[in-house]
């Protein structure tokens, strides 16, 4: 069983910063792309940022240079540094990873339980 455990959510004032982390644990052969998604109340889940094993990154359009994703491969952990936070960034942030549990199996998506980020208006 592979688990993704997120941490770092909370309440932050507009313009403030917050860092999230997500660590993968359990038994697996390999993890490819990892990333962060978010879901605000009444809205669909959307991409925040992804990062490959080699460090290639992709960001949602709304990020506009405010967020930075990073990765520590030996620790199977990713981080999301969020600056200049806005009320519209309020959402549950989910960690995602493409995990290969055994060499003969394909990569499958695994999700964390989510961590709430609240930026009051």
mmCIF file of N, CA and C in Angstrom:
data_model
loop_
_atom_site.group_PDB
_atom_site.id
_atom_site.type_symbol
_atom_site.label_atom_id
_atom_site.label_comp_id
_atom_site.label_asym_id
_atom_site.label_seq_id
_atom_site.Cartn_x
_atom_site.Cartn_y
_atom_site.Cartn_z
ATOM 1 N N UNK A 1 0.843 -1.187 0.000
ATOM 2 C CA UNK A 1 0.000 0.000 0.000
ATOM 3 C C UNK A 1 0.886 1.247 0.000
ATOM 4 N N UNK A 2 0.604 2.150 -0.927
ATOM 5 C CA UNK A 2 1.359 3.398 -1.020
ATOM 6 C C UNK A 2 0.505 4.506 -0.424
ATOM 7 N N UNK A 3 1.116 5.317 0.392
ATOM 8 C CA UNK A 3 0.404 6.445 0.986
ATOM 9 C C UNK A 3 1.133 7.749 0.701
ATOM 10 N N UNK A 4 0.347 8.783 0.462
ATOM 11 C CA UNK A 4 0.877 10.136 0.344
ATOM 12 C C UNK A 4 0.349 10.930 1.529
ATOM 13 N N UNK A 5 1.258 11.486 2.280
ATOM 14 C CA UNK A 5 0.863 12.224 3.476
ATOM 15 C C UNK A 5 1.248 13.685 3.303
ATOM 16 N N UNK A 6 0.214 14.541 3.269
ATOM 17 C CA UNK A 6 0.440 15.968 3.106
ATOM 18 C C UNK A 6 0.511 16.647 4.461
ATOM 19 N N UNK A 7 1.203 17.754 4.499
ATOM 20 C CA UNK A 7 1.242 18.570 5.712
ATOM 21 C C UNK A 7 1.525 20.014 5.324
ATOM 22 N N UNK A 8 1.197 20.916 6.243
ATOM 23 C CA UNK A 8 1.548 22.306 6.038
ATOM 24 C C UNK A 8 0.392 23.236 5.752
ATOM 25 N N UNK A 9 -0.813 22.717 5.617
ATOM 26 C CA UNK A 9 -1.942 23.595 5.364
ATOM 27 C C UNK A 9 -2.286 24.422 6.586
ATOM 28 N N UNK A 10 -3.168 25.395 6.389
ATOM 29 C CA UNK A 10 -3.575 26.226 7.501
ATOM 30 C C UNK A 10 -4.157 27.539 7.042
ATOM 31 N N UNK A 11 -4.270 28.446 7.977
ATOM 32 C CA UNK A 11 -4.822 29.774 7.719
ATOM 33 C C UNK A 11 -3.680 30.766 7.518
ATOM 34 N N UNK A 12 -3.787 31.535 6.457
ATOM 35 C CA UNK A 12 -2.764 32.541 6.176
ATOM 36 C C UNK A 12 -3.454 33.796 5.650
ATOM 37 N N UNK A 13 -2.958 34.936 6.027
ATOM 38 C CA UNK A 13 -3.547 36.205 5.596
ATOM 39 C C UNK A 13 -3.206 36.503 4.137
ATOM 40 N N UNK A 14 -4.049 37.251 3.460
ATOM 41 C CA UNK A 14 -3.748 37.625 2.069
ATOM 42 C C UNK A 14 -2.378 38.264 1.955
ATOM 43 N N UNK A 15 -1.658 37.844 0.919
ATOM 44 C CA UNK A 15 -0.302 38.320 0.719
ATOM 45 C C UNK A 15 0.745 37.512 1.432
ATOM 46 N N UNK A 16 0.311 36.603 2.278
ATOM 47 C CA UNK A 16 1.237 35.786 3.043
ATOM 48 C C UNK A 16 1.748 34.593 2.276
ATOM 49 N N UNK A 17 2.547 33.783 2.958
ATOM 50 C CA UNK A 17 3.161 32.612 2.344
ATOM 51 C C UNK A 17 2.878 31.366 3.169
ATOM 52 N N UNK A 18 2.950 30.243 2.497
ATOM 53 C CA UNK A 18 2.717 28.957 3.139
ATOM 54 C C UNK A 18 3.450 27.889 2.357
ATOM 55 N N UNK A 19 3.938 26.888 3.075
ATOM 56 C CA UNK A 19 4.611 25.778 2.402
ATOM 57 C C UNK A 19 3.894 24.471 2.722
ATOM 58 N N UNK A 20 3.709 23.670 1.697
ATOM 59 C CA UNK A 20 3.123 22.342 1.839
ATOM 60 C C UNK A 20 4.187 21.294 1.533
ATOM 61 N N UNK A 21 4.037 20.146 2.150
ATOM 62 C CA UNK A 21 4.903 19.032 1.811
ATOM 63 C C UNK A 21 4.068 17.773 1.655
ATOM 64 N N UNK A 22 4.596 16.833 0.887
ATOM 65 C CA UNK A 22 3.913 15.566 0.637
ATOM 66 C C UNK A 22 4.964 14.475 0.553
ATOM 67 N N UNK A 23 4.837 13.498 1.424
ATOM 68 C CA UNK A 23 5.795 12.401 1.463
ATOM 69 C C UNK A 23 5.114 11.095 1.105
ATOM 70 N N UNK A 24 5.752 10.340 0.228
ATOM 71 C CA UNK A 24 5.244 9.027 -0.147
ATOM 72 C C UNK A 24 5.874 7.962 0.741
ATOM 73 N N UNK A 25 5.050 7.036 1.176
ATOM 74 C CA UNK A 25 5.558 5.946 2.002
ATOM 75 C C UNK A 25 4.891 4.640 1.587
ATOM 76 N N UNK A 26 5.468 3.535 2.052
ATOM 77 C CA UNK A 26 4.935 2.231 1.698
ATOM 78 C C UNK A 26 5.868 1.511 0.747
ATOM 79 N N UNK A 27 5.362 0.476 0.127
ATOM 80 C CA UNK A 27 6.172 -0.336 -0.772
ATOM 81 C C UNK A 27 5.837 0.006 -2.217
ATOM 82 N N UNK A 28 6.833 0.378 -2.989
ATOM 83 C CA UNK A 28 6.654 0.656 -4.399
ATOM 84 C C UNK A 28 7.990 0.526 -5.095
ATOM 85 N N UNK A 29 7.912 0.379 -6.409
ATOM 86 C CA UNK A 29 9.129 0.252 -7.201
ATOM 87 C C UNK A 29 9.658 1.603 -7.644
ATOM 88 N N UNK A 30 8.736 2.482 -8.054
ATOM 89 C CA UNK A 30 9.175 3.764 -8.589
ATOM 90 C C UNK A 30 8.038 4.769 -8.533
ATOM 91 N N UNK A 31 8.409 6.029 -8.431
ATOM 92 C CA UNK A 31 7.459 7.129 -8.543
ATOM 93 C C UNK A 31 7.923 8.034 -9.669
ATOM 94 N N UNK A 32 7.025 8.310 -10.579
ATOM 95 C CA UNK A 32 7.354 9.201 -11.690
ATOM 96 C C UNK A 32 6.943 10.629 -11.313
ATOM 97 N N UNK A 33 6.039 11.208 -12.088
ATOM 98 C CA UNK A 33 5.619 12.573 -11.828
ATOM 99 C C UNK A 33 4.835 12.678 -10.519
ATOM 100 N N UNK A 34 5.125 13.731 -9.764
ATOM 101 C CA UNK A 34 4.355 14.061 -8.555
ATOM 102 C C UNK A 34 3.810 15.475 -8.715
ATOM 103 N N UNK A 35 2.765 15.760 -7.988
ATOM 104 C CA UNK A 35 2.221 17.102 -8.152
ATOM 105 C C UNK A 35 1.196 17.475 -7.107
ATOM 106 N N UNK A 36 0.725 18.697 -7.252
ATOM 107 C CA UNK A 36 -0.308 19.251 -6.381
ATOM 108 C C UNK A 36 -1.513 19.667 -7.218
ATOM 109 N N UNK A 37 -2.670 19.348 -6.709
ATOM 110 C CA UNK A 37 -3.929 19.779 -7.291
ATOM 111 C C UNK A 37 -4.729 20.427 -6.168
ATOM 112 N N UNK A 38 -5.737 21.197 -6.543
ATOM 113 C CA UNK A 38 -6.550 21.801 -5.501
ATOM 114 C C UNK A 38 -8.014 21.790 -5.919
ATOM 115 N N UNK A 39 -8.865 21.834 -4.902
ATOM 116 C CA UNK A 39 -10.303 21.867 -5.164
ATOM 117 C C UNK A 39 -10.939 22.834 -4.183
ATOM 118 N N UNK A 40 -11.522 23.878 -4.733
ATOM 119 C CA UNK A 40 -12.242 24.861 -3.931
ATOM 120 C C UNK A 40 -13.703 24.441 -3.828
ATOM 121 N N UNK A 41 -14.410 24.917 -2.828
ATOM 122 C CA UNK A 41 -15.828 24.550 -2.675
ATOM 123 C C UNK A 41 -16.626 24.883 -3.922
ATOM 124 N N UNK A 42 -17.367 23.896 -4.407
ATOM 125 C CA UNK A 42 -18.204 24.097 -5.572
ATOM 126 C C UNK A 42 -17.483 24.125 -6.896
ATOM 127 N N UNK A 43 -16.189 23.832 -6.885
ATOM 128 C CA UNK A 43 -15.413 23.861 -8.125
ATOM 129 C C UNK A 43 -14.755 22.516 -8.375
ATOM 130 N N UNK A 44 -14.317 22.323 -9.604
ATOM 131 C CA UNK A 44 -13.631 21.090 -9.956
ATOM 132 C C UNK A 44 -12.170 21.145 -9.490
ATOM 133 N N UNK A 45 -11.615 19.960 -9.336
ATOM 134 C CA UNK A 45 -10.215 19.881 -8.974
ATOM 135 C C UNK A 45 -9.368 20.396 -10.142
ATOM 136 N N UNK A 46 -8.336 21.179 -9.840
ATOM 137 C CA UNK A 46 -7.501 21.747 -10.887
ATOM 138 C C UNK A 46 -6.020 21.572 -10.567
ATOM 139 N N UNK A 47 -5.230 21.587 -11.618
ATOM 140 C CA UNK A 47 -3.799 21.446 -11.494
ATOM 141 C C UNK A 47 -3.202 22.687 -10.839
ATOM 142 N N UNK A 48 -2.327 22.469 -9.872
ATOM 143 C CA UNK A 48 -1.534 23.544 -9.304
ATOM 144 C C UNK A 48 -0.117 23.485 -9.871
ATOM 145 N N UNK A 49 0.530 22.342 -9.704
ATOM 146 C CA UNK A 49 1.896 22.194 -10.202
ATOM 147 C C UNK A 49 2.276 20.726 -10.218
ATOM 148 N N UNK A 50 3.120 20.356 -11.172
ATOM 149 C CA UNK A 50 3.678 19.014 -11.213
ATOM 150 C C UNK A 50 5.184 19.091 -11.391
ATOM 151 N N UNK A 51 5.841 18.008 -11.013
ATOM 152 C CA UNK A 51 7.294 17.938 -11.165
ATOM 153 C C UNK A 51 7.683 16.501 -11.480
ATOM 154 N N UNK A 52 8.533 16.333 -12.477
ATOM 155 C CA UNK A 52 9.005 15.002 -12.843
ATOM 156 C C UNK A 52 10.182 14.601 -11.966
ATOM 157 N N UNK A 53 10.589 13.370 -12.126
ATOM 158 C CA UNK A 53 11.741 12.877 -11.383
ATOM 159 C C UNK A 53 12.991 13.687 -11.729
ATOM 160 N N UNK A 54 13.043 14.191 -12.949
ATOM 161 C CA UNK A 54 14.208 14.969 -13.398
ATOM 162 C C UNK A 54 14.106 16.445 -13.048
ATOM 163 N N UNK A 55 12.987 16.839 -12.459
ATOM 164 C CA UNK A 55 12.857 18.229 -12.030
ATOM 165 C C UNK A 55 12.134 19.143 -13.002
ATOM 166 N N UNK A 56 11.595 18.595 -14.079
ATOM 167 C CA UNK A 56 10.808 19.412 -14.993
ATOM 168 C C UNK A 56 9.472 19.747 -14.340
ATOM 169 N N UNK A 57 9.093 21.006 -14.446
ATOM 170 C CA UNK A 57 7.902 21.463 -13.751
ATOM 171 C C UNK A 57 6.842 22.007 -14.707
ATOM 172 N N UNK A 58 5.626 21.999 -14.227
ATOM 173 C CA UNK A 58 4.503 22.570 -14.949
ATOM 174 C C UNK A 58 3.583 23.202 -13.912
ATOM 175 N N UNK A 59 2.989 24.346 -14.270
ATOM 176 C CA UNK A 59 2.148 25.068 -13.329
ATOM 177 C C UNK A 59 0.813 25.436 -13.947
ATOM 178 N N UNK A 60 -0.208 25.518 -13.102
ATOM 179 C CA UNK A 60 -1.481 26.031 -13.557
ATOM 180 C C UNK A 60 -1.344 27.504 -13.916
ATOM 181 N N UNK A 61 -2.196 27.945 -14.846
ATOM 182 C CA UNK A 61 -2.092 29.321 -15.330
ATOM 183 C C UNK A 61 -2.249 30.348 -14.219
ATOM 184 N N UNK A 62 -3.042 30.022 -13.220
ATOM 185 C CA UNK A 62 -3.322 30.987 -12.170
ATOM 186 C C UNK A 62 -2.121 31.213 -11.245
ATOM 187 N N UNK A 63 -1.132 30.344 -11.304
ATOM 188 C CA UNK A 63 0.006 30.448 -10.388
ATOM 189 C C UNK A 63 0.805 31.717 -10.662
ATOM 190 N N UNK A 64 1.108 31.978 -11.919
ATOM 191 C CA UNK A 64 1.761 33.209 -12.366
ATOM 192 C C UNK A 64 2.978 33.577 -11.519
ATOM 193 N N UNK A 65 3.846 32.591 -11.294
ATOM 194 C CA UNK A 65 5.102 32.866 -10.606
ATOM 195 C C UNK A 65 5.012 32.936 -9.090
ATOM 196 N N UNK A 66 3.829 32.730 -8.534
ATOM 197 C CA UNK A 66 3.679 32.852 -7.093
ATOM 198 C C UNK A 66 4.070 31.582 -6.340
ATOM 199 N N UNK A 67 3.935 30.437 -6.985
ATOM 200 C CA UNK A 67 4.190 29.148 -6.331
ATOM 201 C C UNK A 67 5.423 28.499 -6.936
ATOM 202 N N UNK A 68 6.105 27.699 -6.112
ATOM 203 C CA UNK A 68 7.252 26.941 -6.576
ATOM 204 C C UNK A 68 7.155 25.517 -6.057
ATOM 205 N N UNK A 69 7.240 24.561 -6.966
ATOM 206 C CA UNK A 69 7.239 23.155 -6.582
ATOM 207 C C UNK A 69 8.671 22.646 -6.622
ATOM 208 N N UNK A 70 9.004 21.795 -5.660
ATOM 209 C CA UNK A 70 10.334 21.192 -5.636
ATOM 210 C C UNK A 70 10.205 19.748 -5.165
ATOM 211 N N UNK A 71 11.304 19.027 -5.330
ATOM 212 C CA UNK A 71 11.217 17.589 -5.064
ATOM 213 C C UNK A 71 12.529 17.091 -4.480
ATOM 214 N N UNK A 72 12.414 16.178 -3.531
ATOM 215 C CA UNK A 72 13.564 15.478 -2.961
ATOM 216 C C UNK A 72 13.383 14.004 -3.291
ATOM 217 N N UNK A 73 14.044 13.532 -4.331
ATOM 218 C CA UNK A 73 13.838 12.157 -4.784
ATOM 219 C C UNK A 73 14.198 11.104 -3.734
ATOM 220 N N UNK A 74 15.350 11.200 -3.072
ATOM 221 C CA UNK A 74 15.672 10.167 -2.064
ATOM 222 C C UNK A 74 14.629 10.061 -0.954
ATOM 223 N N UNK A 75 13.962 11.173 -0.651
ATOM 224 C CA UNK A 75 12.935 11.169 0.395
ATOM 225 C C UNK A 75 11.534 10.944 -0.152
ATOM 226 N N UNK A 76 11.415 10.816 -1.483
ATOM 227 C CA UNK A 76 10.103 10.660 -2.115
ATOM 228 C C UNK A 76 9.130 11.726 -1.621
ATOM 229 N N UNK A 77 9.604 12.945 -1.605
ATOM 230 C CA UNK A 77 8.842 14.064 -1.046
ATOM 231 C C UNK A 77 8.836 15.234 -2.015
ATOM 232 N N UNK A 78 7.682 15.888 -2.106
ATOM 233 C CA UNK A 78 7.598 17.127 -2.856
ATOM 234 C C UNK A 78 7.138 18.244 -1.930
ATOM 235 N N UNK A 79 7.434 19.448 -2.369
ATOM 236 C CA UNK A 79 7.104 20.632 -1.594
ATOM 237 C C UNK A 79 6.425 21.646 -2.507
ATOM 238 N N UNK A 80 5.615 22.481 -1.913
ATOM 239 C CA UNK A 80 4.994 23.576 -2.655
ATOM 240 C C UNK A 80 5.123 24.827 -1.808
ATOM 241 N N UNK A 81 5.880 25.762 -2.306
ATOM 242 C CA UNK A 81 6.019 27.048 -1.635
ATOM 243 C C UNK A 81 5.058 28.018 -2.307
ATOM 244 N N UNK A 82 4.162 28.576 -1.524
ATOM 245 C CA UNK A 82 3.143 29.472 -2.048
ATOM 246 C C UNK A 82 3.348 30.863 -1.470
ATOM 247 N N UNK A 83 3.549 31.820 -2.347
ATOM 248 C CA UNK A 83 3.727 33.221 -1.948
ATOM 249 C C UNK A 83 2.577 34.059 -2.482
ATOM 250 N N UNK A 84 2.444 35.252 -1.928
ATOM 251 C CA UNK A 84 1.424 36.200 -2.393
ATOM 252 C C UNK A 84 0.048 35.549 -2.465
ATOM 253 N N UNK A 85 -0.317 34.860 -1.416
ATOM 254 C CA UNK A 85 -1.581 34.128 -1.419
ATOM 255 C C UNK A 85 -2.776 35.062 -1.447
ATOM 256 N N UNK A 86 -3.817 34.610 -2.139
ATOM 257 C CA UNK A 86 -5.039 35.378 -2.332
ATOM 258 C C UNK A 86 -6.221 34.594 -1.781
ATOM 259 N N UNK A 87 -7.323 35.277 -1.475
ATOM 260 C CA UNK A 87 -8.508 34.541 -1.007
ATOM 261 C C UNK A 87 -8.948 33.450 -1.989
ATOM 262 N N UNK A 88 -8.773 33.681 -3.275
ATOM 263 C CA UNK A 88 -9.171 32.676 -4.257
ATOM 264 C C UNK A 88 -8.263 31.450 -4.268
ATOM 265 N N UNK A 89 -7.181 31.477 -3.509
ATOM 266 C CA UNK A 89 -6.337 30.289 -3.357
ATOM 267 C C UNK A 89 -6.880 29.346 -2.282
ATOM 268 N N UNK A 90 -7.917 29.760 -1.605
ATOM 269 C CA UNK A 90 -8.528 28.902 -0.592
ATOM 270 C C UNK A 90 -9.063 27.631 -1.239
ATOM 271 N N UNK A 91 -8.609 26.490 -0.745
ATOM 272 C CA UNK A 91 -8.991 25.207 -1.318
ATOM 273 C C UNK A 91 -8.370 24.083 -0.496
ATOM 274 N N UNK A 92 -8.820 22.883 -0.776
ATOM 275 C CA UNK A 92 -8.125 21.706 -0.276
ATOM 276 C C UNK A 92 -7.068 21.340 -1.317
ATOM 277 N N UNK A 93 -5.850 21.219 -0.877
ATOM 278 C CA UNK A 93 -4.732 20.904 -1.765
ATOM 279 C C UNK A 93 -4.391 19.423 -1.631
ATOM 280 N N UNK A 94 -4.390 18.753 -2.771
ATOM 281 C CA UNK A 94 -4.152 17.319 -2.815
ATOM 282 C C UNK A 94 -2.816 17.013 -3.476
ATOM 283 N N UNK A 95 -2.111 16.093 -2.890
ATOM 284 C CA UNK A 95 -0.882 15.585 -3.494
ATOM 285 C C UNK A 95 -1.218 14.404 -4.396
ATOM 286 N N UNK A 96 -0.491 14.298 -5.484
ATOM 287 C CA UNK A 96 -0.707 13.214 -6.440
ATOM 288 C C UNK A 96 0.630 12.659 -6.891
ATOM 289 N N UNK A 97 0.670 11.355 -7.114
ATOM 290 C CA UNK A 97 1.899 10.743 -7.606
ATOM 291 C C UNK A 97 1.563 9.607 -8.543
ATOM 292 N N UNK A 98 2.363 9.453 -9.570
ATOM 293 C CA UNK A 98 2.258 8.305 -10.480
ATOM 294 C C UNK A 98 3.201 7.236 -9.950
ATOM 295 N N UNK A 99 2.610 6.144 -9.473
ATOM 296 C CA UNK A 99 3.380 5.140 -8.732
ATOM 297 C C UNK A 99 3.372 3.804 -9.450
ATOM 298 N N UNK A 100 4.532 3.209 -9.551
ATOM 299 C CA UNK A 100 4.652 1.840 -10.062
ATOM 300 C C UNK A 100 4.963 0.962 -8.860
ATOM 301 N N UNK A 101 4.037 0.114 -8.501
ATOM 302 C CA UNK A 101 4.238 -0.688 -7.300
ATOM 303 C C UNK A 101 5.212 -1.838 -7.527
ATOM 304 N N UNK A 102 5.139 -2.445 -8.697
ATOM 305 C CA UNK A 102 6.051 -3.533 -9.043
ATOM 306 C C UNK A 102 6.513 -3.315 -10.471
ATOM 307 N N UNK A 103 7.600 -3.943 -10.827
ATOM 308 C CA UNK A 103 8.173 -3.720 -12.153
ATOM 309 C C UNK A 103 7.216 -4.101 -13.265
ATOM 310 N N UNK A 104 6.358 -5.067 -13.016
ATOM 311 C CA UNK A 104 5.464 -5.558 -14.073
ATOM 312 C C UNK A 104 4.157 -4.770 -14.169
ATOM 313 N N UNK A 105 3.939 -3.853 -13.276
ATOM 314 C CA UNK A 105 2.693 -3.100 -13.255
ATOM 315 C C UNK A 105 2.891 -1.711 -13.850
ATOM 316 N N UNK A 106 1.814 -1.131 -14.389
ATOM 317 C CA UNK A 106 1.929 0.231 -14.916
ATOM 318 C C UNK A 106 1.928 1.266 -13.789
ATOM 319 N N UNK A 107 2.237 2.481 -14.156
ATOM 320 C CA UNK A 107 2.124 3.582 -13.201
ATOM 321 C C UNK A 107 0.642 3.879 -12.990
ATOM 322 N N UNK A 108 0.253 4.076 -11.752
ATOM 323 C CA UNK A 108 -1.132 4.424 -11.433
ATOM 324 C C UNK A 108 -1.135 5.650 -10.522
ATOM 325 N N UNK A 109 -2.196 6.449 -10.612
ATOM 326 C CA UNK A 109 -2.248 7.645 -9.765
ATOM 327 C C UNK A 109 -2.627 7.304 -8.334
ATOM 328 N N UNK A 110 -1.942 7.937 -7.420
ATOM 329 C CA UNK A 110 -2.241 7.820 -5.998
ATOM 330 C C UNK A 110 -2.469 9.232 -5.467
ATOM 331 N N UNK A 111 -3.472 9.368 -4.610
ATOM 332 C CA UNK A 111 -3.838 10.675 -4.065
ATOM 333 C C UNK A 111 -3.651 10.704 -2.551
ATOM 334 N N UNK A 112 -3.262 11.854 -2.061
ATOM 335 C CA UNK A 112 -3.240 12.071 -0.625
ATOM 336 C C UNK A 112 -4.623 12.446 -0.123
ATOM 337 N N UNK A 113 -4.725 12.626 1.183
ATOM 338 C CA UNK A 113 -6.019 12.902 1.781
ATOM 339 C C UNK A 113 -6.403 14.371 1.675
ATOM 340 N N UNK A 114 -5.462 15.214 1.337
ATOM 341 C CA UNK A 114 -5.732 16.633 1.181
ATOM 342 C C UNK A 114 -5.411 17.438 2.431
ATOM 343 N N UNK A 115 -5.023 18.672 2.203
ATOM 344 C CA UNK A 115 -4.763 19.590 3.315
ATOM 345 C C UNK A 115 -5.398 20.939 2.972
ATOM 346 N N UNK A 116 -6.089 21.522 3.930
ATOM 347 C CA UNK A 116 -6.857 22.731 3.676
ATOM 348 C C UNK A 116 -5.987 23.980 3.826
ATOM 349 N N UNK A 117 -6.069 24.826 2.817
ATOM 350 C CA UNK A 117 -5.423 26.139 2.858
ATOM 351 C C UNK A 117 -6.527 27.182 2.829
ATOM 352 N N UNK A 118 -6.516 28.061 3.803
ATOM 353 C CA UNK A 118 -7.549 29.100 3.901
ATOM 354 C C UNK A 118 -6.894 30.467 3.899
ATOM 355 N N UNK A 119 -7.355 31.287 2.949
ATOM 356 C CA UNK A 119 -6.887 32.672 2.859
ATOM 357 C C UNK A 119 -8.127 33.554 2.975
ATOM 358 N N UNK A 120 -8.364 34.157 4.096
ATOM 359 C CA UNK A 120 -9.607 34.910 4.292
ATOM 360 C C UNK A 120 -9.627 36.199 3.472
ATOM 361 N N UNK A 121 -10.821 36.594 3.101
ATOM 362 C CA UNK A 121 -10.954 37.835 2.325
ATOM 363 C C UNK A 121 -11.129 39.032 3.237
#
